[in-house]
């Protein structure tokens, strides 16, 4: 007589086929069961024809990969546990000792830190280039350059580079281009067909932590491409590093993904309204938002994101920075941030809650960028609160602190 516990674990019931609902099911597994040894030996983890082990994919992660690839205009997608893991996965797949990687000086900080830390320790060199000077990038691409990172708009200072020229340069020199597309989110522009030019990046990484999650409660990243050989290279490294994602996290992103267009557009509109309002406030010496006519790289933004903007779709992330005039001390700027009621102090963006972070740019850049006024930077990210309340919050904090 078999023990009831054994019968429970091996219960033969399978529910009927054909279940259909708005969201795909959550399949949770480390172990995947094979019907027989022949099937176990025949299955290949590299394509989506079957399942081998939870780390290499489940129906839930396959569905999310396909949807993110569609969002970004790519053909293949690999999911990783964070946006930073996506950056690391790409770097480790494409670089080896003796190679060099080029990173824009305004890149997401931890991308630069990875180059200065682990990559340097592995004998992989790096250079930081001026994202607003195509000649500077051209001059730095050499025989050892194997990967060029791009970011549009740049982190914190929000410069929109001449993406088309940068990608064209990488193509001419035979170097892989990888875009950190977290800001554009696959909505402001198509990274694989920039501004309808037919020119696109080789790889797009996306911190799904931001807009795709939309809740401030999930960490996940994606790597999207349109080339099978490149996909396989990245997927092999992904497999060897064990960078799979959990089914509950994938499910959270799948739930939020259908509303990404609505949220992105709303947060874009709110950010532009507040950025324009901030431009009229004397304590702010400069407002940094690429969609504003005097924003850094506005013409490049127009070239690549203008079509989405003309359609009335979201064409910019709900982010902008201000340079607080240098007559105010860093302590006064801290007091301004502390005085805000609805803007909470916190990193990341794309969630329901508006956030603020003061930045000391001198610790982040090689030198003070010439297109920036001197002062203390403050970055705002827009949540989903009605913009009138957010504007009133900025006004009261300005009145109290600056
Ligand atoms: C947040 C962010 C990342 C990293 O995402 P995590 O999921 O937090 O690791 C990478 N790039 C950019 C531009 C980001 O804003």
CSV table of C-alpha atoms and ligand atoms in Angstrom, one decimal:
chain,number,residue,atom,x,y,z
A,1,UNK,CA,0.0,0.0,0.0
A,2,UNK,CA,1.6,3.3,-1.1
A,3,UNK,CA,1.8,5.9,1.5
A,4,UNK,CA,-0.8,8.7,1.1
A,5,UNK,CA,2.0,11.3,1.1
A,6,UNK,CA,3.6,9.6,-1.9
A,7,UNK,CA,0.3,9.5,-3.7
A,8,UNK,CA,-0.2,13.2,-2.9
A,9,UNK,CA,3.2,14.2,-4.3
A,10,UNK,CA,2.6,12.1,-7.4
A,11,UNK,CA,-1.1,12.9,-7.8
A,12,UNK,CA,-2.1,12.0,-11.4
A,13,UNK,CA,-4.7,14.7,-11.9
A,14,UNK,CA,-4.1,17.2,-14.6
A,15,UNK,CA,-6.6,20.0,-15.3
A,16,UNK,CA,-8.3,20.1,-18.7
A,17,UNK,CA,-6.5,21.8,-21.6
A,18,UNK,CA,-7.8,25.0,-23.0
A,19,UNK,CA,-7.8,27.3,-20.0
A,20,UNK,CA,-7.8,30.9,-21.2
A,21,UNK,CA,-7.5,34.2,-19.3
A,22,UNK,CA,-6.2,37.7,-19.8
A,23,UNK,CA,-2.9,36.9,-18.1
A,24,UNK,CA,-0.7,33.8,-18.6
A,25,UNK,CA,-0.3,31.4,-15.7
A,26,UNK,CA,2.5,31.5,-13.2
A,27,UNK,CA,4.6,28.4,-13.7
A,28,UNK,CA,7.1,27.9,-10.9
A,29,UNK,CA,9.9,25.4,-11.2
A,30,UNK,CA,13.5,24.6,-10.6
A,31,UNK,CA,12.9,21.0,-11.7
A,32,UNK,CA,11.2,20.3,-15.0
A,33,UNK,CA,9.8,16.7,-15.4
A,34,UNK,CA,10.7,14.8,-18.6
A,35,UNK,CA,8.4,11.9,-19.9
A,36,UNK,CA,11.4,9.6,-20.5
A,37,UNK,CA,15.2,9.5,-20.8
A,38,UNK,CA,15.1,9.9,-24.5
A,39,UNK,CA,13.2,13.2,-24.1
A,40,UNK,CA,15.5,14.3,-21.4
A,41,UNK,CA,18.5,13.8,-23.7
A,42,UNK,CA,16.9,15.3,-26.7
A,43,UNK,CA,15.8,18.6,-25.2
A,44,UNK,CA,17.9,21.7,-25.9
A,45,UNK,CA,17.8,24.6,-23.4
A,46,UNK,CA,18.9,27.0,-26.1
A,47,UNK,CA,15.7,27.4,-28.0
A,48,UNK,CA,12.1,27.7,-26.9
A,49,UNK,CA,11.0,24.3,-28.2
A,50,UNK,CA,10.8,22.8,-24.7
A,51,UNK,CA,11.8,23.0,-21.1
A,52,UNK,CA,14.9,21.6,-19.3
A,53,UNK,CA,15.3,23.4,-16.0
A,54,UNK,CA,13.7,26.4,-14.3
A,55,UNK,CA,16.8,28.6,-14.7
A,56,UNK,CA,16.5,28.2,-18.5
A,57,UNK,CA,12.9,29.2,-18.8
A,58,UNK,CA,9.3,28.3,-18.0
A,59,UNK,CA,6.1,29.1,-19.9
A,60,UNK,CA,5.9,32.3,-17.8
A,61,UNK,CA,9.3,33.6,-18.6
A,62,UNK,CA,9.1,32.6,-22.2
A,63,UNK,CA,5.9,34.7,-22.6
A,64,UNK,CA,7.5,37.7,-20.9
A,65,UNK,CA,10.6,37.4,-23.1
A,66,UNK,CA,8.4,37.4,-26.3
A,67,UNK,CA,6.4,40.4,-25.1
A,68,UNK,CA,9.5,42.4,-24.1
A,69,UNK,CA,11.1,41.6,-27.5
A,70,UNK,CA,7.9,42.8,-29.2
A,71,UNK,CA,7.8,46.0,-27.1
A,72,UNK,CA,11.4,46.8,-28.1
A,73,UNK,CA,11.2,45.9,-31.8
A,74,UNK,CA,13.6,43.0,-31.3
A,75,UNK,CA,13.5,39.3,-32.2
A,76,UNK,CA,15.1,37.6,-29.1
A,77,UNK,CA,15.0,38.5,-25.4
A,78,UNK,CA,16.8,37.2,-22.3
A,79,UNK,CA,15.5,38.0,-18.8
A,80,UNK,CA,17.9,38.7,-15.9
A,81,UNK,CA,17.3,39.6,-12.2
A,82,UNK,CA,18.0,43.4,-12.6
A,83,UNK,CA,18.8,46.1,-15.1
A,84,UNK,CA,22.3,46.1,-13.8
A,85,UNK,CA,22.6,42.3,-14.3
A,86,UNK,CA,21.6,42.9,-18.0
A,87,UNK,CA,24.5,45.3,-18.4
A,88,UNK,CA,26.9,42.9,-16.7
A,89,UNK,CA,25.6,39.9,-18.8
A,90,UNK,CA,26.2,41.8,-22.0
A,91,UNK,CA,29.7,42.9,-20.9
A,92,UNK,CA,30.7,39.5,-19.8
A,93,UNK,CA,29.4,37.8,-23.0
A,94,UNK,CA,31.1,40.2,-25.4
A,95,UNK,CA,34.4,41.2,-23.7
A,96,UNK,CA,37.5,39.2,-22.8
A,97,UNK,CA,41.0,40.1,-21.5
A,98,UNK,CA,42.7,42.7,-23.7
A,99,UNK,CA,39.4,44.1,-25.0
A,100,UNK,CA,38.1,47.6,-24.4
A,101,UNK,CA,34.6,48.9,-23.7
A,102,UNK,CA,33.5,52.5,-24.3
A,103,UNK,CA,30.9,54.0,-22.0
A,104,UNK,CA,29.3,57.5,-22.2
A,105,UNK,CA,30.4,59.8,-19.4
A,106,UNK,CA,26.7,60.3,-18.4
A,107,UNK,CA,25.9,56.6,-18.3
A,108,UNK,CA,24.0,54.9,-15.5
A,109,UNK,CA,26.7,55.0,-12.7
A,110,UNK,CA,26.9,51.3,-11.9
A,111,UNK,CA,27.8,50.6,-15.5
A,112,UNK,CA,30.9,52.7,-15.1
A,113,UNK,CA,31.6,51.1,-11.7
A,114,UNK,CA,31.4,47.6,-13.3
A,115,UNK,CA,34.1,48.7,-15.8
A,116,UNK,CA,36.3,50.2,-13.1
A,117,UNK,CA,35.9,47.2,-10.9
A,118,UNK,CA,35.4,43.6,-12.2
A,119,UNK,CA,36.1,44.4,-15.9
A,120,UNK,CA,39.4,46.1,-15.0
A,121,UNK,CA,40.3,43.2,-12.7
A,122,UNK,CA,39.7,40.8,-15.7
A,123,UNK,CA,42.1,42.9,-17.8
A,124,UNK,CA,39.4,44.6,-19.8
A,125,UNK,CA,40.0,48.3,-20.2
A,126,UNK,CA,37.5,51.1,-20.6
A,127,UNK,CA,37.2,54.7,-21.7
A,128,UNK,CA,34.5,57.2,-20.9
A,129,UNK,CA,33.5,59.3,-23.9
A,130,UNK,CA,31.6,62.6,-24.4
A,131,UNK,CA,28.1,61.5,-25.4
A,132,UNK,CA,27.5,64.9,-27.1
A,133,UNK,CA,30.6,64.8,-29.3
A,134,UNK,CA,30.6,62.2,-32.1
A,135,UNK,CA,34.2,63.1,-32.9
A,136,UNK,CA,35.2,62.1,-29.4
A,137,UNK,CA,33.6,58.7,-29.7
A,138,UNK,CA,35.2,58.2,-33.2
A,139,UNK,CA,38.6,59.1,-31.8
A,140,UNK,CA,38.4,56.6,-29.0
A,141,UNK,CA,37.3,53.6,-31.0
A,142,UNK,CA,40.4,51.5,-31.6
A,143,UNK,CA,41.4,48.0,-32.5
A,144,UNK,CA,40.7,46.6,-29.0
A,145,UNK,CA,37.2,48.2,-28.8
A,146,UNK,CA,34.7,45.4,-28.8
A,147,UNK,CA,31.6,47.1,-27.2
A,148,UNK,CA,30.2,50.6,-27.2
A,149,UNK,CA,27.5,51.5,-24.7
A,150,UNK,CA,24.9,54.1,-25.6
A,151,UNK,CA,22.4,55.8,-23.4
A,152,UNK,CA,19.5,58.1,-24.4
A,153,UNK,CA,18.8,60.3,-22.5
A,154,UNK,CA,21.8,60.1,-20.2
A,155,UNK,CA,21.4,59.4,-16.5
A,156,UNK,CA,20.7,62.4,-14.2
A,157,UNK,CA,21.9,65.1,-16.7
A,158,UNK,CA,19.4,64.0,-19.4
A,159,UNK,CA,21.5,64.7,-22.5
A,160,UNK,CA,20.0,63.1,-25.7
A,161,UNK,CA,23.0,62.1,-27.9
A,162,UNK,CA,23.1,61.8,-31.7
A,163,UNK,CA,22.1,58.1,-31.5
A,164,UNK,CA,22.0,57.6,-35.3
A,165,UNK,CA,25.5,59.0,-35.8
A,166,UNK,CA,26.8,57.0,-32.9
A,167,UNK,CA,25.3,53.7,-34.2
A,168,UNK,CA,26.5,54.4,-37.7
A,169,UNK,CA,30.0,54.9,-36.4
A,170,UNK,CA,29.9,51.6,-34.5
A,171,UNK,CA,28.7,49.9,-37.7
A,172,UNK,CA,31.5,51.4,-39.8
A,173,UNK,CA,34.1,50.3,-37.3
A,174,UNK,CA,32.6,46.8,-36.8
A,175,UNK,CA,32.0,47.3,-33.0
A,176,UNK,CA,28.9,46.0,-31.2
A,177,UNK,CA,26.6,48.8,-30.0
A,178,UNK,CA,24.5,48.2,-26.9
A,179,UNK,CA,21.9,50.8,-25.8
A,180,UNK,CA,20.7,51.2,-22.2
A,181,UNK,CA,17.1,51.7,-23.3
A,182,UNK,CA,15.5,52.1,-19.8
A,183,UNK,CA,14.6,55.7,-20.5
A,184,UNK,CA,12.9,55.1,-23.8
A,185,UNK,CA,11.3,51.9,-22.6
A,186,UNK,CA,10.6,50.7,-26.2
A,187,UNK,CA,8.0,53.5,-26.4
A,188,UNK,CA,9.7,56.8,-27.1
A,189,UNK,CA,11.6,55.3,-30.1
A,190,UNK,CA,12.4,51.9,-31.7
A,191,UNK,CA,16.0,51.1,-30.8
A,192,UNK,CA,16.3,48.8,-33.8
A,193,UNK,CA,15.1,51.4,-36.3
A,194,UNK,CA,16.1,54.8,-34.9
A,195,UNK,CA,13.8,57.6,-36.1
A,196,UNK,CA,12.8,55.5,-39.1
A,197,UNK,CA,16.4,55.6,-40.4
A,198,UNK,CA,16.7,51.8,-40.7
A,199,UNK,CA,19.7,52.1,-38.5
A,200,UNK,CA,19.5,50.3,-35.1
A,201,UNK,CA,21.6,49.2,-32.2
A,202,UNK,CA,22.8,45.6,-31.9
A,203,UNK,CA,21.6,45.1,-28.3
A,204,UNK,CA,19.0,46.9,-26.1
A,205,UNK,CA,19.1,46.4,-22.4
A,206,UNK,CA,16.1,47.6,-20.3
A,207,UNK,CA,15.7,47.8,-16.5
A,208,UNK,CA,12.2,46.3,-16.4
A,209,UNK,CA,12.4,47.5,-12.8
A,210,UNK,CA,11.2,50.9,-14.1
A,211,UNK,CA,8.3,51.3,-16.5
A,212,UNK,CA,7.5,47.6,-17.3
A,213,UNK,CA,7.1,46.8,-13.6
A,214,UNK,CA,5.5,50.2,-12.9
A,215,UNK,CA,5.1,49.4,-9.2
A,216,UNK,CA,8.4,50.1,-7.6
A,217,UNK,CA,8.3,46.5,-6.3
A,218,UNK,CA,10.1,44.3,-8.8
A,219,UNK,CA,13.7,44.1,-9.9
A,220,UNK,CA,14.3,42.7,-13.4
A,221,UNK,CA,16.2,43.4,-16.6
A,222,UNK,CA,16.1,42.3,-20.2
A,223,UNK,CA,18.5,42.0,-23.1
A,224,UNK,CA,16.9,42.3,-26.5
A,225,UNK,CA,18.5,41.8,-30.0
A,226,UNK,CA,17.7,40.9,-33.6
A,227,UNK,CA,20.6,38.6,-34.4
A,228,UNK,CA,20.6,34.9,-33.6
A,229,UNK,CA,24.3,34.5,-33.2
A,230,UNK,CA,24.5,37.4,-30.8
A,231,UNK,CA,21.5,36.1,-28.9
A,232,UNK,CA,23.2,32.7,-28.5
A,233,UNK,CA,26.4,34.3,-27.3
A,234,UNK,CA,24.5,36.3,-24.6
A,235,UNK,CA,22.3,33.3,-23.7
A,236,UNK,CA,25.3,31.1,-23.1
A,237,UNK,CA,26.8,33.6,-20.7
A,238,UNK,CA,23.4,34.0,-19.1
A,239,UNK,CA,23.2,30.2,-18.6
A,240,UNK,CA,26.8,29.9,-17.2
A,241,UNK,CA,26.2,32.8,-14.8
A,242,UNK,CA,22.9,31.4,-13.6
A,243,UNK,CA,21.0,34.6,-14.1
A,244,UNK,CA,17.4,33.3,-14.3
A,245,UNK,CA,14.4,35.2,-12.9
A,246,UNK,CA,11.6,34.1,-10.5
A,247,UNK,CA,8.1,33.3,-11.8
A,248,UNK,CA,6.4,35.6,-9.3
A,249,UNK,CA,8.5,38.5,-10.5
A,250,UNK,CA,7.9,37.7,-14.1
A,251,UNK,CA,4.1,37.5,-13.4
A,252,UNK,CA,4.2,41.0,-11.7
A,253,UNK,CA,5.8,42.5,-14.8
A,254,UNK,CA,3.4,40.6,-17.1
A,255,UNK,CA,0.5,42.1,-15.2
A,256,UNK,CA,1.8,45.7,-15.5
A,257,UNK,CA,3.0,45.5,-19.1
A,258,UNK,CA,-0.4,46.1,-20.8
A,259,UNK,CA,-0.7,49.5,-19.2
A,260,UNK,CA,2.8,50.6,-19.9
A,261,UNK,CA,1.8,52.9,-22.8
A,262,UNK,CA,-0.8,54.7,-20.7
A,263,UNK,CA,1.5,55.1,-17.7
A,264,UNK,CA,4.5,56.3,-19.8
A,265,UNK,CA,2.4,58.9,-21.7
A,266,UNK,CA,0.9,60.2,-18.4
A,267,UNK,CA,4.2,60.4,-16.7
A,268,UNK,CA,5.8,62.1,-19.7
A,269,UNK,CA,3.1,64.7,-19.8
A,270,UNK,CA,3.3,65.4,-16.1
A,271,UNK,CA,7.1,65.7,-16.2
A,272,UNK,CA,7.0,68.1,-19.1
A,273,UNK,CA,4.4,70.3,-17.4
A,274,UNK,CA,6.5,70.4,-14.2
A,275,UNK,CA,9.7,70.9,-16.1
A,276,UNK,CA,8.2,74.0,-17.8
A,277,UNK,CA,7.0,75.3,-14.5
A,278,UNK,CA,10.4,74.8,-12.9
A,279,UNK,CA,12.0,76.7,-15.8
A,280,UNK,CA,10.2,79.8,-14.6
A,281,UNK,CA,11.4,79.5,-10.9
A,282,UNK,CA,14.4,81.7,-10.2
A,283,UNK,CA,16.3,79.3,-7.9
A,284,UNK,CA,16.6,76.9,-10.7
A,285,UNK,CA,19.4,78.0,-13.0
A,286,UNK,CA,18.6,75.3,-15.6
A,287,UNK,CA,16.1,72.6,-16.3
A,288,UNK,CA,17.3,69.4,-18.0
A,289,UNK,CA,14.7,67.6,-20.1
A,290,UNK,CA,15.5,66.7,-23.8
A,291,UNK,CA,11.9,67.5,-24.9
A,292,UNK,CA,12.2,71.1,-23.8
A,293,UNK,CA,13.4,73.3,-26.7
A,294,UNK,CA,16.6,74.3,-24.8
A,295,UNK,CA,17.0,70.9,-23.2
A,296,UNK,CA,20.4,69.2,-23.8
A,297,UNK,CA,20.3,67.3,-27.2
A,298,UNK,CA,16.8,68.5,-28.0
A,299,UNK,CA,17.4,68.3,-31.8
A,300,UNK,CA,18.6,64.7,-31.4
A,301,UNK,CA,15.6,63.8,-29.3
A,302,UNK,CA,13.4,65.4,-32.0
A,303,UNK,CA,15.0,63.3,-34.7
A,304,UNK,CA,14.5,60.0,-32.9
A,305,UNK,CA,11.4,60.5,-30.7
A,306,UNK,CA,9.6,63.2,-32.8
A,307,UNK,CA,7.3,60.6,-34.5
A,308,UNK,CA,6.0,59.3,-31.1
A,309,UNK,CA,5.6,62.9,-30.0
A,310,UNK,CA,3.7,63.8,-33.1
A,311,UNK,CA,1.3,60.9,-32.5
A,312,UNK,CA,0.6,62.1,-29.0
A,313,UNK,CA,2.2,59.0,-27.6
A,314,UNK,CA,4.7,59.1,-24.7
A,315,UNK,CA,8.0,60.3,-26.2
A,316,UNK,CA,10.0,60.9,-23.1
A,317,UNK,CA,10.3,59.3,-19.7
A,318,UNK,CA,8.7,61.1,-16.7
A,319,UNK,CA,12.1,62.4,-15.5
A,320,UNK,CA,13.9,65.7,-15.4
A,321,UNK,CA,16.6,67.4,-13.5
A,322,UNK,CA,17.2,70.9,-12.3
A,323,UNK,CA,20.4,72.7,-11.6
A,324,UNK,CA,19.9,74.7,-8.4
A,325,UNK,CA,21.7,78.0,-8.8
A,326,UNK,CA,25.1,78.0,-7.2
A,327,UNK,CA,24.3,80.8,-4.8
A,328,UNK,CA,22.4,78.1,-2.8
A,329,UNK,CA,24.5,75.8,-0.7
A,330,UNK,CA,24.3,72.0,-1.0
A,331,UNK,CA,22.8,72.1,2.5
A,332,UNK,CA,20.0,74.4,1.3
A,333,UNK,CA,19.3,72.0,-1.6
A,334,UNK,CA,19.1,69.1,0.9
A,335,UNK,CA,16.6,71.1,2.9
A,336,UNK,CA,14.5,71.7,-0.2
A,337,UNK,CA,14.4,67.9,-0.9
A,338,UNK,CA,13.6,67.2,2.7
A,339,UNK,CA,10.8,69.8,2.6
A,340,UNK,CA,9.0,68.0,-0.2
A,341,UNK,CA,5.9,66.1,0.9
A,342,UNK,CA,4.8,64.0,-2.1
A,343,UNK,CA,8.2,63.6,-3.8
A,344,UNK,CA,9.8,60.9,-1.7
A,345,UNK,CA,13.5,60.5,-1.4
A,346,UNK,CA,14.4,57.3,-3.2
A,347,UNK,CA,16.2,55.8,-6.2
A,348,UNK,CA,14.7,54.3,-9.3
A,349,UNK,CA,11.6,55.5,-11.2
A,350,UNK,CA,8.5,54.5,-13.2
A,351,UNK,CA,6.4,53.6,-10.1
A,352,UNK,CA,3.3,55.2,-8.7
A,353,UNK,CA,5.1,57.5,-6.3
A,354,UNK,CA,7.1,60.6,-7.3
A,355,UNK,CA,10.7,60.6,-6.2
A,356,UNK,CA,13.5,63.1,-5.8
A,357,UNK,CA,17.3,62.7,-5.5
A,358,UNK,CA,19.9,65.4,-5.0
A,359,UNK,CA,23.2,64.7,-6.9
A,360,UNK,CA,26.7,66.0,-6.5
A,361,UNK,CA,27.8,65.9,-10.1
A,362,UNK,CA,31.5,66.5,-9.3
A,363,UNK,CA,31.8,63.0,-7.8
A,364,UNK,CA,30.1,61.5,-11.0
A,365,UNK,CA,31.8,63.1,-14.0
A,366,UNK,CA,35.4,63.6,-15.2
A,367,UNK,CA,34.8,67.3,-15.4
A,368,UNK,CA,31.8,69.8,-15.2
A,369,UNK,CA,30.0,69.4,-18.5
A,370,UNK,CA,30.3,72.7,-20.4
A,371,UNK,CA,26.6,72.8,-21.3
A,372,UNK,CA,25.6,72.8,-17.7
A,373,UNK,CA,25.3,75.8,-15.3
A,374,UNK,CA,27.2,75.5,-12.1
A,375,UNK,CA,25.1,74.4,-9.1
A,376,UNK,CA,23.6,71.4,-7.4
A,377,UNK,CA,21.6,68.9,-9.4
A,378,UNK,CA,18.2,67.6,-8.3
A,379,UNK,CA,16.4,64.9,-10.3
A,380,UNK,CA,12.7,64.4,-10.1
A,381,UNK,CA,10.8,61.3,-11.3
A,382,UNK,CA,7.1,61.6,-11.8
A,383,UNK,CA,4.7,59.1,-10.3
A,384,UNK,CA,1.0,58.9,-10.9
A,385,UNK,CA,-0.2,61.7,-8.5
A,386,UNK,CA,-2.1,64.5,-10.2
A,387,UNK,CA,0.3,67.1,-11.4
A,388,UNK,CA,-1.4,70.0,-9.6
A,389,UNK,CA,-0.5,68.4,-6.2
A,390,UNK,CA,3.1,67.9,-7.3
A,391,UNK,CA,3.5,71.5,-8.5
A,392,UNK,CA,2.0,72.7,-5.2
A,393,UNK,CA,4.5,70.5,-3.4
A,394,UNK,CA,7.5,72.0,-5.3
A,395,UNK,CA,6.1,75.5,-4.6
A,396,UNK,CA,5.9,75.0,-0.9
A,397,UNK,CA,9.3,73.4,-0.6
A,398,UNK,CA,10.8,76.3,-2.7
A,399,UNK,CA,9.2,78.8,-0.4
A,400,UNK,CA,10.5,77.1,2.7
A,401,UNK,CA,14.0,76.3,1.6
A,402,UNK,CA,15.3,78.3,-1.4
B,1,LIG,C1,17.6,51.7,-12.9
B,1,LIG,C2,18.5,51.7,-14.1
B,1,LIG,C3,19.3,50.6,-14.4
B,1,LIG,C4,19.5,49.4,-13.4
B,1,LIG,O1,18.3,48.7,-13.1
B,1,LIG,P1,18.2,47.9,-11.8
B,1,LIG,O2,17.0,46.9,-12.1
B,1,LIG,O3,17.9,48.8,-10.7
B,1,LIG,O4,19.5,47.1,-11.6
B,1,LIG,C5,20.1,50.6,-15.5
B,1,LIG,N1,20.1,51.6,-16.3
B,1,LIG,C6,19.3,52.7,-16.1
B,1,LIG,C7,19.4,53.8,-17.1
B,1,LIG,C8,18.5,52.8,-15.0
B,1,LIG,O5,17.8,53.8,-14.8
